[in-house]
Coordinates of C-alpha atoms in Angstrom, one line a residue:
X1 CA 0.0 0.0 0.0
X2 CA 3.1 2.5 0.7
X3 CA 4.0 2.5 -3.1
X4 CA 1.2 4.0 -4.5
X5 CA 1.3 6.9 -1.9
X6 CA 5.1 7.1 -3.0
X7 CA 4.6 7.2 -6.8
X8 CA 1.9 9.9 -6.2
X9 CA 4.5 11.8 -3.9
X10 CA 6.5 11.0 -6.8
X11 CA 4.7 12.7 -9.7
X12 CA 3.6 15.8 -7.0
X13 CA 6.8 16.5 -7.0
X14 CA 7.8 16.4 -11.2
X15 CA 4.7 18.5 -11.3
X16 CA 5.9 21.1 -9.3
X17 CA 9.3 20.8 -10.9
X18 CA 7.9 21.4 -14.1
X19 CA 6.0 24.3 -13.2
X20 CA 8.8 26.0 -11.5
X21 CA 10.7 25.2 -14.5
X22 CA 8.3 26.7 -16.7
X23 CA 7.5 30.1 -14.1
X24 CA 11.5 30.5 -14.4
X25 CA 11.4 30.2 -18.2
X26 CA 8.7 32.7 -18.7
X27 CA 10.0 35.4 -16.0
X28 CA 13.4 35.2 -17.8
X29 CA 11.5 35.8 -21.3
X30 CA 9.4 39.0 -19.6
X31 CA 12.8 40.0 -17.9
X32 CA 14.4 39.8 -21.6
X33 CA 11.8 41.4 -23.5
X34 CA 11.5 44.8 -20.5
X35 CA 15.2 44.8 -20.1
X36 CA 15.6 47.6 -22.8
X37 CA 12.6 49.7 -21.8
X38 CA 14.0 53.0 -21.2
X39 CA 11.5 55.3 -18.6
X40 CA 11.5 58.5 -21.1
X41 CA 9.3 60.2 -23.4
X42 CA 10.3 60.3 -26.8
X43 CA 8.0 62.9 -27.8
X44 CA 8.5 65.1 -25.0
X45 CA 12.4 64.5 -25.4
X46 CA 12.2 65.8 -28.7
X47 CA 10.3 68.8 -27.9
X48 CA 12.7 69.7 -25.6
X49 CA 15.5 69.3 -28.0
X50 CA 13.6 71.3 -30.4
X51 CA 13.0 74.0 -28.1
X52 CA 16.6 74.0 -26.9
X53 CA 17.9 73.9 -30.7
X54 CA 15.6 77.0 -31.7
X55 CA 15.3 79.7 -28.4
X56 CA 18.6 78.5 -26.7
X57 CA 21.6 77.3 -28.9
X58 CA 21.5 80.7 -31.3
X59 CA 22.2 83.4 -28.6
X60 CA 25.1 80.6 -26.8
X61 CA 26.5 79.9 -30.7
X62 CA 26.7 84.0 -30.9
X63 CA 28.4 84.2 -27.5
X64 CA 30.5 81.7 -28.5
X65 CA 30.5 79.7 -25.6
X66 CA 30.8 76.3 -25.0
X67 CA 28.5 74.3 -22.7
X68 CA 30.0 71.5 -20.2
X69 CA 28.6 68.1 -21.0
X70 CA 27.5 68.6 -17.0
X71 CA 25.0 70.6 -18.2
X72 CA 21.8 68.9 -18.7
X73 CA 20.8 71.1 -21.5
X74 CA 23.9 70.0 -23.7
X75 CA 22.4 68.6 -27.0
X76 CA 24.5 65.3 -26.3
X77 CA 22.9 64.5 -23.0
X78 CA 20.4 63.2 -24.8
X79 CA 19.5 59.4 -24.9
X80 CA 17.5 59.2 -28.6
X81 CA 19.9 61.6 -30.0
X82 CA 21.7 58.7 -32.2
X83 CA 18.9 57.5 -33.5
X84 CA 16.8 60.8 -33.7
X85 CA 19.8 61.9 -36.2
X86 CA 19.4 58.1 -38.2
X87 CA 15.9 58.9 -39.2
X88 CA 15.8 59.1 -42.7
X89 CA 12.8 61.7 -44.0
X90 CA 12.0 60.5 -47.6
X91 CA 8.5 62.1 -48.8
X92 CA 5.9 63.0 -46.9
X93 CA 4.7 59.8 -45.9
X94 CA 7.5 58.1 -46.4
X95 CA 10.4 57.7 -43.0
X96 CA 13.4 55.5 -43.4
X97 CA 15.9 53.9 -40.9
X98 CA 19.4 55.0 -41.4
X99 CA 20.7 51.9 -39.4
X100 CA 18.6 49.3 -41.8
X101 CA 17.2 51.0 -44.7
X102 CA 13.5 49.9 -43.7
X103 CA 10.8 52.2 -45.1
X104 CA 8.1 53.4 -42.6
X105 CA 4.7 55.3 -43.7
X106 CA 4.9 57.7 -40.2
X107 CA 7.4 58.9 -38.1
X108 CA 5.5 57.0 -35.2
X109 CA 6.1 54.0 -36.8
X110 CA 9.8 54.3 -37.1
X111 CA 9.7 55.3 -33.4
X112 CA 8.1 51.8 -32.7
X113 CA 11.1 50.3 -35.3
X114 CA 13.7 52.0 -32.9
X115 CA 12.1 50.7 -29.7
X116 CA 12.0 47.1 -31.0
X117 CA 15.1 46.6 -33.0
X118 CA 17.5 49.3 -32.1
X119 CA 17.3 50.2 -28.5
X120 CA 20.6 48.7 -28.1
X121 CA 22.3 52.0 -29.3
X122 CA 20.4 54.0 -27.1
X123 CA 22.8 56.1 -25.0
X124 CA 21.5 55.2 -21.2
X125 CA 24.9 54.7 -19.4
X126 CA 23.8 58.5 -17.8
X127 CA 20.3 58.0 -18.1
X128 CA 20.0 61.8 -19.8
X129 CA 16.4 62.1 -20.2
X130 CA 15.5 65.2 -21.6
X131 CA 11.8 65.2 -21.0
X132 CA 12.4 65.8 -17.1
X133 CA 13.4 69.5 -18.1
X134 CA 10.0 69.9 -20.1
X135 CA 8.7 71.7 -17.2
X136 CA 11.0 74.3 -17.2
X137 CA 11.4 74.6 -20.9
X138 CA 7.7 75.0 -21.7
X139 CA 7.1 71.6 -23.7
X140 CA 3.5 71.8 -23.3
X141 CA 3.7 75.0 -25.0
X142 CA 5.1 73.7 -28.1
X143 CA 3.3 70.1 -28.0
X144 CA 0.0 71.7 -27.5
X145 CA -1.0 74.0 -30.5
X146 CA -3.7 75.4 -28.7
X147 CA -3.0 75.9 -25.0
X148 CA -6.6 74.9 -22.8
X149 CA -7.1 77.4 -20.5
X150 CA -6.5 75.8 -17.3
X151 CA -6.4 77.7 -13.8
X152 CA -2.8 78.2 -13.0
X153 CA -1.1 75.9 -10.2
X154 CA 1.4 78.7 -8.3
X155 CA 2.9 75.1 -6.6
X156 CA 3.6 73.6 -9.8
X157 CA 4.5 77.3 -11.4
X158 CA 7.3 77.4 -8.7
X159 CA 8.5 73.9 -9.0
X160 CA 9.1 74.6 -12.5
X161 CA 10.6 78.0 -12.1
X162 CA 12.8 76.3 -9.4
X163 CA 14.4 73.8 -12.1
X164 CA 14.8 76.3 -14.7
X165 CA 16.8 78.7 -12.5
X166 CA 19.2 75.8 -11.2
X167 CA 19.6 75.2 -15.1
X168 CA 20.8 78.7 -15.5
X169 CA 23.1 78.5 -12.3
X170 CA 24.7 74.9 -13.5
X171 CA 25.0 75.5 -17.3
X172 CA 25.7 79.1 -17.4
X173 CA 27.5 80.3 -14.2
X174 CA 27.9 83.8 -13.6
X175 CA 31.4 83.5 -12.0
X176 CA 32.7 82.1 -15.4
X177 CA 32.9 85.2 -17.2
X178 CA 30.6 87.9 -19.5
X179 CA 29.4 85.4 -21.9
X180 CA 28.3 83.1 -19.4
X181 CA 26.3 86.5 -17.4
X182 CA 24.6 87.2 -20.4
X183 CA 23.3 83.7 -21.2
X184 CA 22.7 83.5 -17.8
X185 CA 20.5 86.3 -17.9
X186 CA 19.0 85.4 -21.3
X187 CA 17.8 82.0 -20.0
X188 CA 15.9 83.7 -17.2
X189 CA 14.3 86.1 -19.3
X190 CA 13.9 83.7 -22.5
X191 CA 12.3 80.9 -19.8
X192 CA 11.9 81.0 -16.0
X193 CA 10.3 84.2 -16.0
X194 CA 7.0 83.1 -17.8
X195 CA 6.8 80.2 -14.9
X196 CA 4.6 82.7 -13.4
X197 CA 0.6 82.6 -12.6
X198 CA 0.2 86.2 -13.4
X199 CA 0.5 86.3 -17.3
X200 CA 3.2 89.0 -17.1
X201 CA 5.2 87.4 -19.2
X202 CA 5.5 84.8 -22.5
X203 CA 7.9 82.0 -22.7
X204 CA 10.4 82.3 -25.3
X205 CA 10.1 86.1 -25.4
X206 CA 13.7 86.6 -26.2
X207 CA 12.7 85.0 -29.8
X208 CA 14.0 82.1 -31.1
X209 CA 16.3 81.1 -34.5
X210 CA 15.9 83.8 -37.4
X211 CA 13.6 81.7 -40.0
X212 CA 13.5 82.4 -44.0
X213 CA 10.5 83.4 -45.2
X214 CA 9.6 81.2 -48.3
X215 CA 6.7 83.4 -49.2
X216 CA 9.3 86.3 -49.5
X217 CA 12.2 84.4 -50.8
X218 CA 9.1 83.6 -53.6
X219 CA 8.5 87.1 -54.0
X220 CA 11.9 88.2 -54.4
X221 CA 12.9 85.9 -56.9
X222 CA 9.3 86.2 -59.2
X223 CA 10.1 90.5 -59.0
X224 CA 13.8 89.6 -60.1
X225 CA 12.2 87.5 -63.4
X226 CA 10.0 90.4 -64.2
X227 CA 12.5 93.3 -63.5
X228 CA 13.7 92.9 -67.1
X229 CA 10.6 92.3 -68.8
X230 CA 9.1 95.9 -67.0
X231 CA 12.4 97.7 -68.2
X232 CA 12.2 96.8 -71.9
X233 CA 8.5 97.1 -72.1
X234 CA 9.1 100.7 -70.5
X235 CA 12.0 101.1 -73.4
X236 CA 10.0 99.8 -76.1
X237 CA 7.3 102.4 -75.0
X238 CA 9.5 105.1 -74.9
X239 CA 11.1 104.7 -78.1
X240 CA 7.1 104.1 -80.2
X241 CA 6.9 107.6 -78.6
X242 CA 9.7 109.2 -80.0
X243 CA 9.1 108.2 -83.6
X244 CA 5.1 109.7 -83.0
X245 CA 6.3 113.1 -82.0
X246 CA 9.5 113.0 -85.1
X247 CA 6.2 112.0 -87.2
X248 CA 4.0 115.2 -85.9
X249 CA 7.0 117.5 -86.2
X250 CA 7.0 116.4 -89.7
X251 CA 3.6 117.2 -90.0
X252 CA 3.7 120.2 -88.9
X253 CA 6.4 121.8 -90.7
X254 CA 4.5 120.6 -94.1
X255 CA 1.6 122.7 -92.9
X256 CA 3.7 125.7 -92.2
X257 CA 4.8 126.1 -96.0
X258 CA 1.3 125.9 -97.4
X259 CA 0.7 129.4 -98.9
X260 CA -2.5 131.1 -97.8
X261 CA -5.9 131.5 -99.9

């Protein structure tokens, strides 16, 4: 009677083998396939690189100075920059992958091409994650094309003005010379002054990189084409007017030698 009771025991304890085997397995799987999620907005990253690129970088490229990799706003501190800079923009709905050629139909899905088969080059060793300074670079501002009018937080307003002044202090201390004053100054004026509940100010209101305008550039180049044409119609003009007064003078000195009845 004790041997059934043992094979039982027996085939209890495969089971519960197995199944251990098999909970392993699949945690290992999960563990593989989360390994290379990274905690950081894409989106909002590149916003804030954007906004960096176009109301920052101009007035630090005319100072001359150079940022310290310390600085958190430094354009290589951030983690998608590799691959932002491998995106490939064909047509209009067309994206391609600089690392393997593959074709996309929106820049979404090339974003979803990067999470799955690329994340390997992502550059996490410092885990830079731009999007944590969206609150003091105005992100929603730029994301959102039309702002909701939402009652102002002062708590949140302060937190924000909080990070962007220790951005200014960090990247762009005062103690290391003019350049470094004036951008310090800029960036308070060009983005912690509008973190603010009274309205006072704008962000960005130091204005931003200097833009062609292709509906001017148009203009300029269609009034260059018809420059000539205006002159030599002008000329041509001119000149059918000459010969009509040499033909009235003629005229008129005929009638002068007429005798009179």
């Amino acid at each position: 009677m004790a041997r059934p009771k043992l094979r039982s025991f027996k085939f209890i304890v495969v089971l519960i083998s197995l199944e251990s085997i098999i909970l392993v397995f699949a945690n290992s799987q999960s563990s593989e396939e989360h390994a290379h999620e990274v905690h950081c907005s894409r989106e909002r990253s590149r916003a804030a690189y954007e906004i960096i690129e176009e109301y920052l970088i101009p007035f630090v490229e005319r100072e001359n100075y150079q940022m310290s990799h310390k600085c958190k706003l430094h354009p290589g501190n951030d983690i998608f920059r590799d691959q932002e800079e491998h995106k490939i923009h064909v047509d209009v709905n067309e994206w391609r992958c600089g690392y393997c050629k593959k074709s996309f139909r929106a820049e979404k899905f090339l974003d979803q091409h990067f999470d799955n088969r690329h994340y390997n080059l992502l550059n996490i060793s410092q885990g830079n994650c731009l999007a944590e300074l969206c609150g003091a670079l105005h992100c929603d501002h730029v994301l959102n094309s039309v702002v909701p009018k939402t009652k102002c937080n002062p708590a949140a307003a302060a937190r924000n003005r909080h990070l962007c002044e220790s951005l200014a202090d960090s990247c762009f201390p005062v103690h290391q010379g003019p350049s470094a004053g004036r951008l310090h100054e800029l960036f308070l004026r060009q983005f912690c002054d509008a973190h603010s509940c009274t309205g006072k100010f704008k962000p960005f209101s130091r204005g931003g990189k200097k833009h062609t305008n292709i509906f001017y550039l148009a203009m300029s180049i269609l009034i260059l084409m018809l420059l000539p044409i205006f002159y030599l119609i002008v000329f041509l003009y001119q000149r059918e007017m000459r010969k009509g007064t040499q033909v009235l003078r003629r005229i008129s000195k005929q009638s002068l030698k007429k005798k009179p009845y």
